[in-house]
């Protein structure tokens, strides 16, 4: 164990070995990385544990710089464990280099099928027993981490002391098709709000799209930069500063009649999946329960003609950016994903997936729980979150439009503070 100090906190780097497939504990193993964080002045205290589950899927946990953001509030009451969920961060990686060790796309797909919320919760339970001596711990789940927390409440509630969920109450029976039929209109609304705030961006976005339509363009990595790829920059529109980020990106995209190097490098930083390949590969699978996903975002897009760029390229309509949607061409375009296209397609056609949530057990829940539901959440629709909140017995829901999906990160601890107060009956 490596121990070191940051302002106001002591950090310990930890490693764990877990089964790839928890149904076969004697089979292949993978490594998990987690970082313990404790307040410097409470290092000797017997504090309860708080497990943090990051959003995603496919992103490593927070890399803290002392007591920043929500972590400062958490460290007042807890010893925090920042878990790099399987395949992310410093845990055993799952990317084009490591997956190349599996001989066929089918073997790659089978390997990747063990990287959803059910496996993450099983990992957490093994770690909990080692870290707490068997005592229950608390969990804080952001976005996809909240999905994992609901899976935890479904299948291992005995491991939980309390649960805090932010922007991450999934529909218990929501299919990927249901999800995109709800989110495409929400993304369109975010687009219109962006253009109302920055009307000059209507012409700028169309100018870029027309250039891309008429000129074969590559990003610095060699990925094809198409109109559809440009539209996918709208994924940021659901965050607190996303509209501003998109506006500044569009502020000066050309140099000498071509898209500038600065613009292309900034676009690539937002489009590449190099830091989180699992996000693209497993995004729809993290919603799957039963039937194949069959590239739902791509199929459902045809139902929403306003996202067809042709109306903007050849007419007066504004170009609409898309949101948190993964399309097959993304894997074909991105060099870090291209070798995994066949495996990703097998996952999209997988005939059945295990259930992630147990509604009867959630209706009998006795774990104290609170959830922040963001009224305007572009990624996790209010309608499904509200239904789930009503299903989980004893869960207290806070519905607010004060924050966007990233409220936990940007609220300087206020969102977590309110959830803690709600669980304790103080709010």
CSV table of C-alpha atoms in Angstrom, one decimal:
chain,number,residue,atom,x,y,z
A,1,UNK,CA,0.0,0.0,0.0
A,2,UNK,CA,1.4,3.4,-1.0
A,3,UNK,CA,0.5,6.3,1.3
A,4,UNK,CA,0.9,10.0,0.6
A,5,UNK,CA,-0.4,13.4,1.7
A,6,UNK,CA,-2.4,16.1,-0.1
A,7,UNK,CA,-3.7,19.3,1.4
A,8,UNK,CA,-6.0,18.3,4.2
A,9,UNK,CA,-6.1,14.6,3.3
A,10,UNK,CA,-4.1,11.3,3.5
A,11,UNK,CA,-4.4,9.0,0.5
A,12,UNK,CA,-3.7,5.3,0.3
A,13,UNK,CA,-3.4,3.4,-3.0
A,14,UNK,CA,-5.0,-0.1,-2.8
A,15,UNK,CA,-5.2,-3.1,-5.1
A,16,UNK,CA,-7.6,-6.0,-5.1
A,17,UNK,CA,-7.9,-9.3,-7.0
A,18,UNK,CA,-11.4,-10.3,-8.1
A,19,UNK,CA,-12.9,-13.0,-10.4
A,20,UNK,CA,-13.6,-11.8,-14.0
A,21,UNK,CA,-16.9,-13.8,-13.7
A,22,UNK,CA,-18.3,-13.9,-10.2
A,23,UNK,CA,-20.3,-17.0,-11.1
A,24,UNK,CA,-16.9,-18.8,-11.6
A,25,UNK,CA,-14.8,-17.6,-8.6
A,26,UNK,CA,-12.1,-20.1,-9.4
A,27,UNK,CA,-11.7,-18.8,-13.0
A,28,UNK,CA,-9.8,-15.9,-14.6
A,29,UNK,CA,-8.9,-13.0,-12.3
A,30,UNK,CA,-8.6,-9.2,-12.9
A,31,UNK,CA,-7.1,-6.5,-10.7
A,32,UNK,CA,-8.9,-3.5,-9.2
A,33,UNK,CA,-7.5,-0.3,-8.0
A,34,UNK,CA,-9.0,2.0,-5.4
A,35,UNK,CA,-7.8,5.0,-3.5
A,36,UNK,CA,-8.6,5.6,0.2
A,37,UNK,CA,-9.0,9.2,1.2
A,38,UNK,CA,-9.3,10.3,4.8
A,39,UNK,CA,-9.1,13.8,6.4
A,40,UNK,CA,-5.6,14.4,7.7
A,41,UNK,CA,-6.9,15.3,11.2
A,42,UNK,CA,-9.0,12.2,11.4
A,43,UNK,CA,-6.6,9.5,10.2
A,44,UNK,CA,-6.9,7.6,13.5
A,45,UNK,CA,-10.7,7.9,13.8
A,46,UNK,CA,-12.9,4.9,13.3
A,47,UNK,CA,-14.9,6.5,10.5
A,48,UNK,CA,-17.6,4.8,8.5
A,49,UNK,CA,-16.7,4.0,4.9
A,50,UNK,CA,-18.2,5.8,1.9
A,51,UNK,CA,-17.7,4.0,-1.5
A,52,UNK,CA,-17.8,6.4,-4.5
A,53,UNK,CA,-19.0,5.0,-7.8
A,54,UNK,CA,-18.1,7.2,-10.7
A,55,UNK,CA,-20.4,8.0,-13.7
A,56,UNK,CA,-19.8,6.4,-17.1
A,57,UNK,CA,-19.7,3.5,-17.8
A,58,UNK,CA,-16.0,3.4,-18.5
A,59,UNK,CA,-14.4,6.2,-16.5
A,60,UNK,CA,-12.0,5.9,-13.6
A,61,UNK,CA,-12.9,7.5,-10.3
A,62,UNK,CA,-12.1,11.1,-9.2
A,63,UNK,CA,-8.4,11.9,-9.1
A,64,UNK,CA,-8.5,14.3,-6.1
A,65,UNK,CA,-6.3,17.3,-5.4
A,66,UNK,CA,-6.8,17.5,-1.7
A,67,UNK,CA,-10.3,18.2,-0.3
A,68,UNK,CA,-11.9,19.5,-3.4
A,69,UNK,CA,-15.6,19.7,-4.5
A,70,UNK,CA,-17.9,17.1,-2.8
A,71,UNK,CA,-15.0,15.3,-1.3
A,72,UNK,CA,-14.5,18.0,1.3
A,73,UNK,CA,-18.0,17.4,2.6
A,74,UNK,CA,-17.7,13.6,2.5
A,75,UNK,CA,-14.4,13.7,4.5
A,76,UNK,CA,-16.2,15.4,7.4
A,77,UNK,CA,-18.0,12.2,8.1
A,78,UNK,CA,-16.5,9.4,6.2
A,79,UNK,CA,-13.4,7.5,5.1
A,80,UNK,CA,-13.9,7.6,1.3
A,81,UNK,CA,-13.0,4.8,-1.2
A,82,UNK,CA,-12.6,6.0,-4.8
A,83,UNK,CA,-13.0,2.8,-6.8
A,84,UNK,CA,-11.7,2.5,-10.4
A,85,UNK,CA,-14.5,0.2,-11.6
A,86,UNK,CA,-13.4,-2.8,-13.5
A,87,UNK,CA,-11.7,-1.9,-16.8
A,88,UNK,CA,-11.2,1.7,-15.9
A,89,UNK,CA,-8.4,3.9,-14.5
A,90,UNK,CA,-5.6,1.8,-12.9
A,91,UNK,CA,-7.8,-1.3,-12.7
A,92,UNK,CA,-7.0,-4.1,-15.3
A,93,UNK,CA,-7.6,-2.2,-18.5
A,94,UNK,CA,-10.1,-3.2,-21.2
A,95,UNK,CA,-9.0,-1.5,-24.4
A,96,UNK,CA,-7.8,-2.4,-27.9
A,97,UNK,CA,-4.3,-3.4,-26.7
A,98,UNK,CA,-5.5,-5.7,-23.9
A,99,UNK,CA,-8.5,-7.1,-25.8
A,100,UNK,CA,-6.2,-8.1,-28.7
A,101,UNK,CA,-5.0,-10.8,-26.4
A,102,UNK,CA,-8.3,-12.6,-27.0
A,103,UNK,CA,-8.1,-14.4,-30.3
A,104,UNK,CA,-11.6,-13.7,-31.6
A,105,UNK,CA,-14.3,-11.0,-31.5
A,106,UNK,CA,-16.6,-13.5,-29.8
A,107,UNK,CA,-14.1,-14.0,-27.0
A,108,UNK,CA,-13.7,-10.3,-26.7
A,109,UNK,CA,-17.4,-9.8,-26.4
A,110,UNK,CA,-17.8,-12.5,-23.9
A,111,UNK,CA,-15.0,-10.9,-21.8
A,112,UNK,CA,-16.7,-7.5,-22.0
A,113,UNK,CA,-20.1,-8.9,-21.0
A,114,UNK,CA,-18.7,-9.0,-17.4
A,115,UNK,CA,-18.2,-5.3,-17.1
A,116,UNK,CA,-21.7,-4.1,-16.2
A,117,UNK,CA,-23.3,-2.9,-12.9
A,118,UNK,CA,-23.9,-6.4,-11.6
A,119,UNK,CA,-20.2,-7.3,-11.8
A,120,UNK,CA,-19.2,-3.9,-10.3
A,121,UNK,CA,-21.5,-4.5,-7.3
A,122,UNK,CA,-20.1,-8.0,-6.8
A,123,UNK,CA,-16.6,-6.5,-6.9
A,124,UNK,CA,-17.7,-3.9,-4.3
A,125,UNK,CA,-19.0,-6.7,-2.0
A,126,UNK,CA,-15.6,-8.5,-2.0
A,127,UNK,CA,-13.8,-5.3,-1.3
A,128,UNK,CA,-16.2,-4.3,1.5
A,129,UNK,CA,-15.6,-7.5,3.4
A,130,UNK,CA,-11.9,-6.9,3.2
A,131,UNK,CA,-12.0,-3.2,4.1
A,132,UNK,CA,-14.6,-3.1,6.8
A,133,UNK,CA,-14.4,-6.5,8.4
A,134,UNK,CA,-17.8,-7.3,7.1
A,135,UNK,CA,-19.6,-4.1,8.3
A,136,UNK,CA,-22.0,-2.4,5.9
A,137,UNK,CA,-20.7,0.8,4.2
A,138,UNK,CA,-22.3,3.7,2.5
A,139,UNK,CA,-22.4,4.3,-1.2
A,140,UNK,CA,-22.4,7.5,-3.3
A,141,UNK,CA,-23.3,6.9,-6.9
A,142,UNK,CA,-23.1,9.6,-9.6
A,143,UNK,CA,-24.9,9.0,-12.9
A,144,UNK,CA,-24.0,5.5,-14.0
A,145,UNK,CA,-22.6,5.1,-10.5
A,146,UNK,CA,-26.2,5.7,-9.3
A,147,UNK,CA,-27.4,2.9,-11.6
A,148,UNK,CA,-24.8,0.6,-9.8
A,149,UNK,CA,-26.2,1.8,-6.5
A,150,UNK,CA,-29.7,0.7,-7.5
A,151,UNK,CA,-28.3,-2.7,-8.5
A,152,UNK,CA,-26.6,-2.8,-5.1
A,153,UNK,CA,-29.9,-2.1,-3.4
A,154,UNK,CA,-31.5,-4.8,-5.5
A,155,UNK,CA,-29.0,-7.7,-5.0
A,156,UNK,CA,-26.8,-6.9,-2.0
A,157,UNK,CA,-28.6,-4.5,0.3
A,158,UNK,CA,-27.1,-6.2,3.3
A,159,UNK,CA,-23.8,-4.6,2.4
A,160,UNK,CA,-25.2,-1.1,2.6
A,161,UNK,CA,-25.6,1.2,5.5
A,162,UNK,CA,-27.1,4.0,3.4
A,163,UNK,CA,-27.2,5.1,-0.2
A,164,UNK,CA,-26.8,8.5,-1.9
A,165,UNK,CA,-27.6,8.8,-5.6
A,166,UNK,CA,-27.1,11.9,-7.8
A,167,UNK,CA,-28.4,12.1,-11.4
A,168,UNK,CA,-28.5,8.3,-11.5
A,169,UNK,CA,-31.9,6.8,-10.8
A,170,UNK,CA,-32.5,4.5,-13.9
A,171,UNK,CA,-35.8,3.2,-15.1
A,172,UNK,CA,-36.2,-0.3,-13.7
A,173,UNK,CA,-37.8,-1.6,-16.8
A,174,UNK,CA,-36.7,1.0,-19.3
A,175,UNK,CA,-35.3,-0.4,-22.6
A,176,UNK,CA,-32.7,1.5,-24.7
A,177,UNK,CA,-35.5,2.2,-27.1
A,178,UNK,CA,-37.6,3.8,-24.3
A,179,UNK,CA,-34.5,5.8,-23.3
A,180,UNK,CA,-33.8,7.4,-26.7
A,181,UNK,CA,-37.5,8.1,-27.4
A,182,UNK,CA,-37.3,10.2,-24.2
A,183,UNK,CA,-33.9,11.8,-24.6
A,184,UNK,CA,-33.9,12.8,-28.3
A,185,UNK,CA,-36.6,15.4,-27.7
A,186,UNK,CA,-34.8,16.6,-24.5
A,187,UNK,CA,-31.6,17.1,-26.6
A,188,UNK,CA,-33.6,19.0,-29.2
A,189,UNK,CA,-34.8,21.3,-26.4
A,190,UNK,CA,-31.3,21.8,-25.1
A,191,UNK,CA,-30.2,22.8,-28.7
A,192,UNK,CA,-33.0,25.4,-29.0
A,193,UNK,CA,-32.0,26.9,-25.6
A,194,UNK,CA,-28.4,27.0,-26.7
A,195,UNK,CA,-29.3,28.9,-29.9
A,196,UNK,CA,-31.6,31.2,-28.0
A,197,UNK,CA,-28.6,32.1,-25.8
A,198,UNK,CA,-26.1,32.3,-28.6
A,199,UNK,CA,-28.0,33.1,-31.8
A,200,UNK,CA,-24.8,33.7,-33.7
A,201,UNK,CA,-23.9,30.0,-33.3
A,202,UNK,CA,-26.7,29.0,-35.8
A,203,UNK,CA,-24.7,30.4,-38.7
A,204,UNK,CA,-21.4,29.2,-37.3
A,205,UNK,CA,-22.5,25.6,-36.8
A,206,UNK,CA,-24.0,25.5,-40.3
A,207,UNK,CA,-20.8,26.9,-41.8
A,208,UNK,CA,-18.8,24.1,-40.2
A,209,UNK,CA,-21.3,21.4,-41.2
A,210,UNK,CA,-21.3,22.6,-44.8
A,211,UNK,CA,-17.5,22.6,-44.9
A,212,UNK,CA,-17.4,19.0,-43.5
A,213,UNK,CA,-20.1,17.9,-46.0
A,214,UNK,CA,-18.0,19.2,-48.9
A,215,UNK,CA,-14.5,18.3,-47.7
A,216,UNK,CA,-13.1,15.0,-46.5
A,217,UNK,CA,-11.6,16.0,-43.1
A,218,UNK,CA,-9.6,14.1,-40.6
A,219,UNK,CA,-9.0,14.8,-36.9
A,220,UNK,CA,-5.4,14.8,-35.8
A,221,UNK,CA,-5.7,11.2,-34.7
A,222,UNK,CA,-6.7,10.2,-38.3
A,223,UNK,CA,-10.4,9.7,-37.3
A,224,UNK,CA,-12.8,10.9,-40.0
A,225,UNK,CA,-14.5,14.2,-39.0
A,226,UNK,CA,-17.9,14.0,-40.5
A,227,UNK,CA,-21.1,16.1,-40.1
A,228,UNK,CA,-22.5,13.4,-37.8
A,229,UNK,CA,-19.3,13.5,-35.7
A,230,UNK,CA,-19.5,17.3,-35.5
A,231,UNK,CA,-23.2,16.9,-34.3
A,232,UNK,CA,-22.1,14.6,-31.6
A,233,UNK,CA,-20.2,17.4,-29.9
A,234,UNK,CA,-23.7,18.3,-28.4
A,235,UNK,CA,-23.1,15.7,-25.7
A,236,UNK,CA,-21.8,18.5,-23.5
A,237,UNK,CA,-25.2,20.3,-23.6
A,238,UNK,CA,-26.4,18.5,-20.5
A,239,UNK,CA,-23.7,19.8,-18.2
A,240,UNK,CA,-23.7,23.0,-16.2
A,241,UNK,CA,-21.2,24.7,-18.5
A,242,UNK,CA,-21.8,22.7,-21.7
A,243,UNK,CA,-23.6,25.4,-23.7
A,244,UNK,CA,-20.7,27.8,-23.0
A,245,UNK,CA,-18.1,25.2,-23.9
A,246,UNK,CA,-19.9,24.6,-27.3
A,247,UNK,CA,-20.2,28.3,-27.9
A,248,UNK,CA,-16.5,29.0,-27.3
A,249,UNK,CA,-15.6,26.0,-29.5
A,250,UNK,CA,-17.6,27.5,-32.4
A,251,UNK,CA,-16.3,31.0,-31.8
A,252,UNK,CA,-13.5,30.9,-34.4
A,253,UNK,CA,-13.3,27.5,-36.1
A,254,UNK,CA,-11.7,28.5,-39.4
A,255,UNK,CA,-8.2,29.6,-40.4
A,256,UNK,CA,-7.3,30.4,-44.0
A,257,UNK,CA,-10.6,28.9,-45.3
A,258,UNK,CA,-9.9,25.6,-43.5
A,259,UNK,CA,-10.9,24.3,-40.1
A,260,UNK,CA,-8.1,25.5,-37.8
A,261,UNK,CA,-5.7,23.1,-36.0
A,262,UNK,CA,-6.9,24.6,-32.7
A,263,UNK,CA,-10.5,23.8,-33.5
A,264,UNK,CA,-9.7,20.2,-34.7
A,265,UNK,CA,-7.6,19.4,-31.7
A,266,UNK,CA,-10.3,20.7,-29.4
A,267,UNK,CA,-13.0,18.7,-31.2
A,268,UNK,CA,-10.9,15.6,-31.0
A,269,UNK,CA,-10.4,16.0,-27.3
A,270,UNK,CA,-14.2,15.8,-27.0
A,271,UNK,CA,-14.8,13.1,-29.5
A,272,UNK,CA,-12.0,10.6,-28.8
A,273,UNK,CA,-12.8,7.5,-26.7
A,274,UNK,CA,-9.1,6.9,-25.9
A,275,UNK,CA,-9.6,7.7,-22.2
A,276,UNK,CA,-12.8,5.5,-21.9
A,277,UNK,CA,-13.3,2.9,-24.6
A,278,UNK,CA,-15.8,1.0,-22.4
A,279,UNK,CA,-18.0,4.1,-22.5
A,280,UNK,CA,-18.6,3.5,-26.2
A,281,UNK,CA,-18.6,-0.2,-26.2
A,282,UNK,CA,-20.9,-0.8,-23.2
A,283,UNK,CA,-23.0,2.4,-23.1
A,284,UNK,CA,-26.2,0.7,-24.4
A,285,UNK,CA,-25.4,-2.6,-22.7
A,286,UNK,CA,-25.6,-0.8,-19.3
A,287,UNK,CA,-29.4,-0.3,-20.0
A,288,UNK,CA,-29.9,-3.8,-21.4
A,289,UNK,CA,-32.1,-6.3,-19.6
A,290,UNK,CA,-33.3,-9.2,-21.7
A,291,UNK,CA,-33.4,-8.3,-25.4
A,292,UNK,CA,-30.6,-7.1,-27.7
A,293,UNK,CA,-29.9,-3.4,-27.9
A,294,UNK,CA,-29.3,-3.6,-31.6
A,295,UNK,CA,-27.7,-0.1,-31.8
A,296,UNK,CA,-30.8,1.6,-30.4
A,297,UNK,CA,-29.6,5.2,-30.7
A,298,UNK,CA,-28.9,4.7,-34.4
A,299,UNK,CA,-32.3,3.0,-35.0
A,300,UNK,CA,-34.3,5.5,-33.1
A,301,UNK,CA,-32.6,8.5,-34.7
A,302,UNK,CA,-34.7,8.0,-37.8
A,303,UNK,CA,-37.8,8.8,-35.7
A,304,UNK,CA,-36.5,12.3,-35.1
A,305,UNK,CA,-36.1,14.0,-38.4
A,306,UNK,CA,-35.0,17.3,-36.9
A,307,UNK,CA,-31.6,15.7,-36.3
A,308,UNK,CA,-31.1,15.0,-40.0
A,309,UNK,CA,-28.4,17.5,-41.0
A,310,UNK,CA,-29.8,17.9,-44.5
A,311,UNK,CA,-32.4,20.4,-43.4
A,312,UNK,CA,-29.6,22.6,-42.1
A,313,UNK,CA,-27.2,22.0,-44.9
A,314,UNK,CA,-29.7,22.9,-47.7
A,315,UNK,CA,-32.3,25.0,-45.9
A,316,UNK,CA,-32.9,27.5,-43.1
A,317,UNK,CA,-33.2,25.0,-40.2
A,318,UNK,CA,-30.6,25.2,-37.5
A,319,UNK,CA,-28.2,22.2,-37.2
A,320,UNK,CA,-29.1,20.1,-34.2
A,321,UNK,CA,-26.4,18.5,-32.1
A,322,UNK,CA,-26.9,15.1,-30.7
A,323,UNK,CA,-26.5,14.1,-27.0
A,324,UNK,CA,-25.4,11.0,-25.1
A,325,UNK,CA,-25.9,8.6,-28.0
A,326,UNK,CA,-23.4,6.0,-29.3
A,327,UNK,CA,-23.6,5.2,-33.0
A,328,UNK,CA,-21.8,2.3,-34.8
A,329,UNK,CA,-19.9,4.8,-37.0
A,330,UNK,CA,-18.2,6.1,-33.9
A,331,UNK,CA,-16.4,2.8,-33.5
A,332,UNK,CA,-15.5,2.7,-37.2
A,333,UNK,CA,-14.2,6.2,-37.2
A,334,UNK,CA,-12.1,6.2,-33.9
A,335,UNK,CA,-8.7,4.5,-34.2
A,336,UNK,CA,-8.8,3.4,-30.6
A,337,UNK,CA,-12.2,1.6,-31.1
A,338,UNK,CA,-11.9,0.4,-34.7
A,339,UNK,CA,-10.3,-3.0,-33.7
A,340,UNK,CA,-13.2,-3.6,-31.4
A,341,UNK,CA,-16.0,-3.0,-33.9
A,342,UNK,CA,-16.8,-6.7,-34.3
A,343,UNK,CA,-17.0,-7.3,-30.6
A,344,UNK,CA,-19.1,-4.2,-30.0
A,345,UNK,CA,-21.6,-5.5,-32.7
A,346,UNK,CA,-21.8,-8.9,-31.0
A,347,UNK,CA,-22.6,-7.2,-27.8
A,348,UNK,CA,-25.3,-5.1,-29.5
A,349,UNK,CA,-26.8,-8.3,-30.9
A,350,UNK,CA,-26.4,-10.3,-27.7
A,351,UNK,CA,-29.7,-12.2,-27.4
A,352,UNK,CA,-30.2,-11.8,-23.6
A,353,UNK,CA,-28.8,-9.9,-20.7
A,354,UNK,CA,-29.3,-10.5,-16.9
A,355,UNK,CA,-31.7,-8.3,-15.1
A,356,UNK,CA,-30.0,-5.4,-13.3
A,357,UNK,CA,-32.7,-4.4,-10.9
A,358,UNK,CA,-35.1,-6.3,-8.6
A,359,UNK,CA,-38.3,-4.3,-8.3
A,360,UNK,CA,-40.0,-6.5,-5.6
A,361,UNK,CA,-36.8,-6.3,-3.4
A,362,UNK,CA,-36.6,-2.5,-3.9
A,363,UNK,CA,-40.2,-2.2,-2.8
A,364,UNK,CA,-39.2,-3.9,0.4
A,365,UNK,CA,-36.0,-1.8,0.8
A,366,UNK,CA,-34.9,-0.9,4.3
A,367,UNK,CA,-31.6,0.8,3.5
A,368,UNK,CA,-31.8,4.6,4.2
A,369,UNK,CA,-31.5,6.3,0.8
A,370,UNK,CA,-31.8,9.7,-0.8
A,371,UNK,CA,-31.5,10.8,-4.4
A,372,UNK,CA,-31.0,14.1,-6.3
A,373,UNK,CA,-33.1,14.1,-9.4
A,374,UNK,CA,-32.3,16.9,-11.8
A,375,UNK,CA,-35.5,18.2,-13.4
A,376,UNK,CA,-33.8,19.1,-16.7
A,377,UNK,CA,-31.4,16.1,-16.9
A,378,UNK,CA,-30.5,15.5,-20.5
A,379,UNK,CA,-29.0,12.1,-19.8
A,380,UNK,CA,-31.3,10.4,-17.2
A,381,UNK,CA,-34.9,11.4,-17.9
A,382,UNK,CA,-36.9,12.7,-15.0
A,383,UNK,CA,-40.0,10.5,-15.9
A,384,UNK,CA,-38.1,7.3,-15.3
A,385,UNK,CA,-36.1,8.5,-12.3
A,386,UNK,CA,-39.4,9.6,-10.6
A,387,UNK,CA,-40.9,6.2,-11.2
A,388,UNK,CA,-37.9,4.4,-9.6
A,389,UNK,CA,-37.9,6.8,-6.7
A,390,UNK,CA,-41.5,5.9,-6.0
A,391,UNK,CA,-40.6,2.2,-6.2
A,392,UNK,CA,-37.7,2.1,-3.7
A,393,UNK,CA,-39.2,1.9,-0.3
A,394,UNK,CA,-38.0,4.7,2.0
A,395,UNK,CA,-36.0,6.5,-0.6
A,396,UNK,CA,-36.3,10.3,-0.3
A,397,UNK,CA,-36.1,12.2,-3.6
A,398,UNK,CA,-35.1,15.7,-4.1
A,399,UNK,CA,-36.2,17.0,-7.5
A,400,UNK,CA,-34.5,20.2,-8.5
A,401,UNK,CA,-33.7,22.4,-11.5
A,402,UNK,CA,-31.0,24.3,-9.6
A,403,UNK,CA,-28.4,22.0,-11.1
A,404,UNK,CA,-27.8,20.1,-14.3
A,405,UNK,CA,-26.5,16.5,-14.4
A,406,UNK,CA,-23.1,17.4,-12.9
A,407,UNK,CA,-24.6,19.0,-9.8
A,408,UNK,CA,-22.5,16.8,-7.5
A,409,UNK,CA,-19.3,18.1,-9.0
A,410,UNK,CA,-20.2,21.8,-9.4
A,411,UNK,CA,-22.1,22.4,-6.1
A,412,UNK,CA,-19.1,22.6,-3.8
A,413,UNK,CA,-20.5,19.9,-1.6
A,414,UNK,CA,-24.0,21.3,-1.3
A,415,UNK,CA,-25.7,18.4,-3.2
A,416,UNK,CA,-24.1,15.8,-1.0
A,417,UNK,CA,-24.7,17.8,2.1
A,418,UNK,CA,-28.4,17.9,1.4
A,419,UNK,CA,-28.6,14.1,0.6
A,420,UNK,CA,-26.8,13.3,3.9
A,421,UNK,CA,-29.2,15.6,5.8
A,422,UNK,CA,-32.2,13.9,4.0
A,423,UNK,CA,-31.0,10.4,5.0
A,424,UNK,CA,-30.5,11.5,8.6
A,425,UNK,CA,-33.9,13.2,8.7
A,426,UNK,CA,-32.5,16.7,9.0
A,427,UNK,CA,-33.9,17.9,5.7
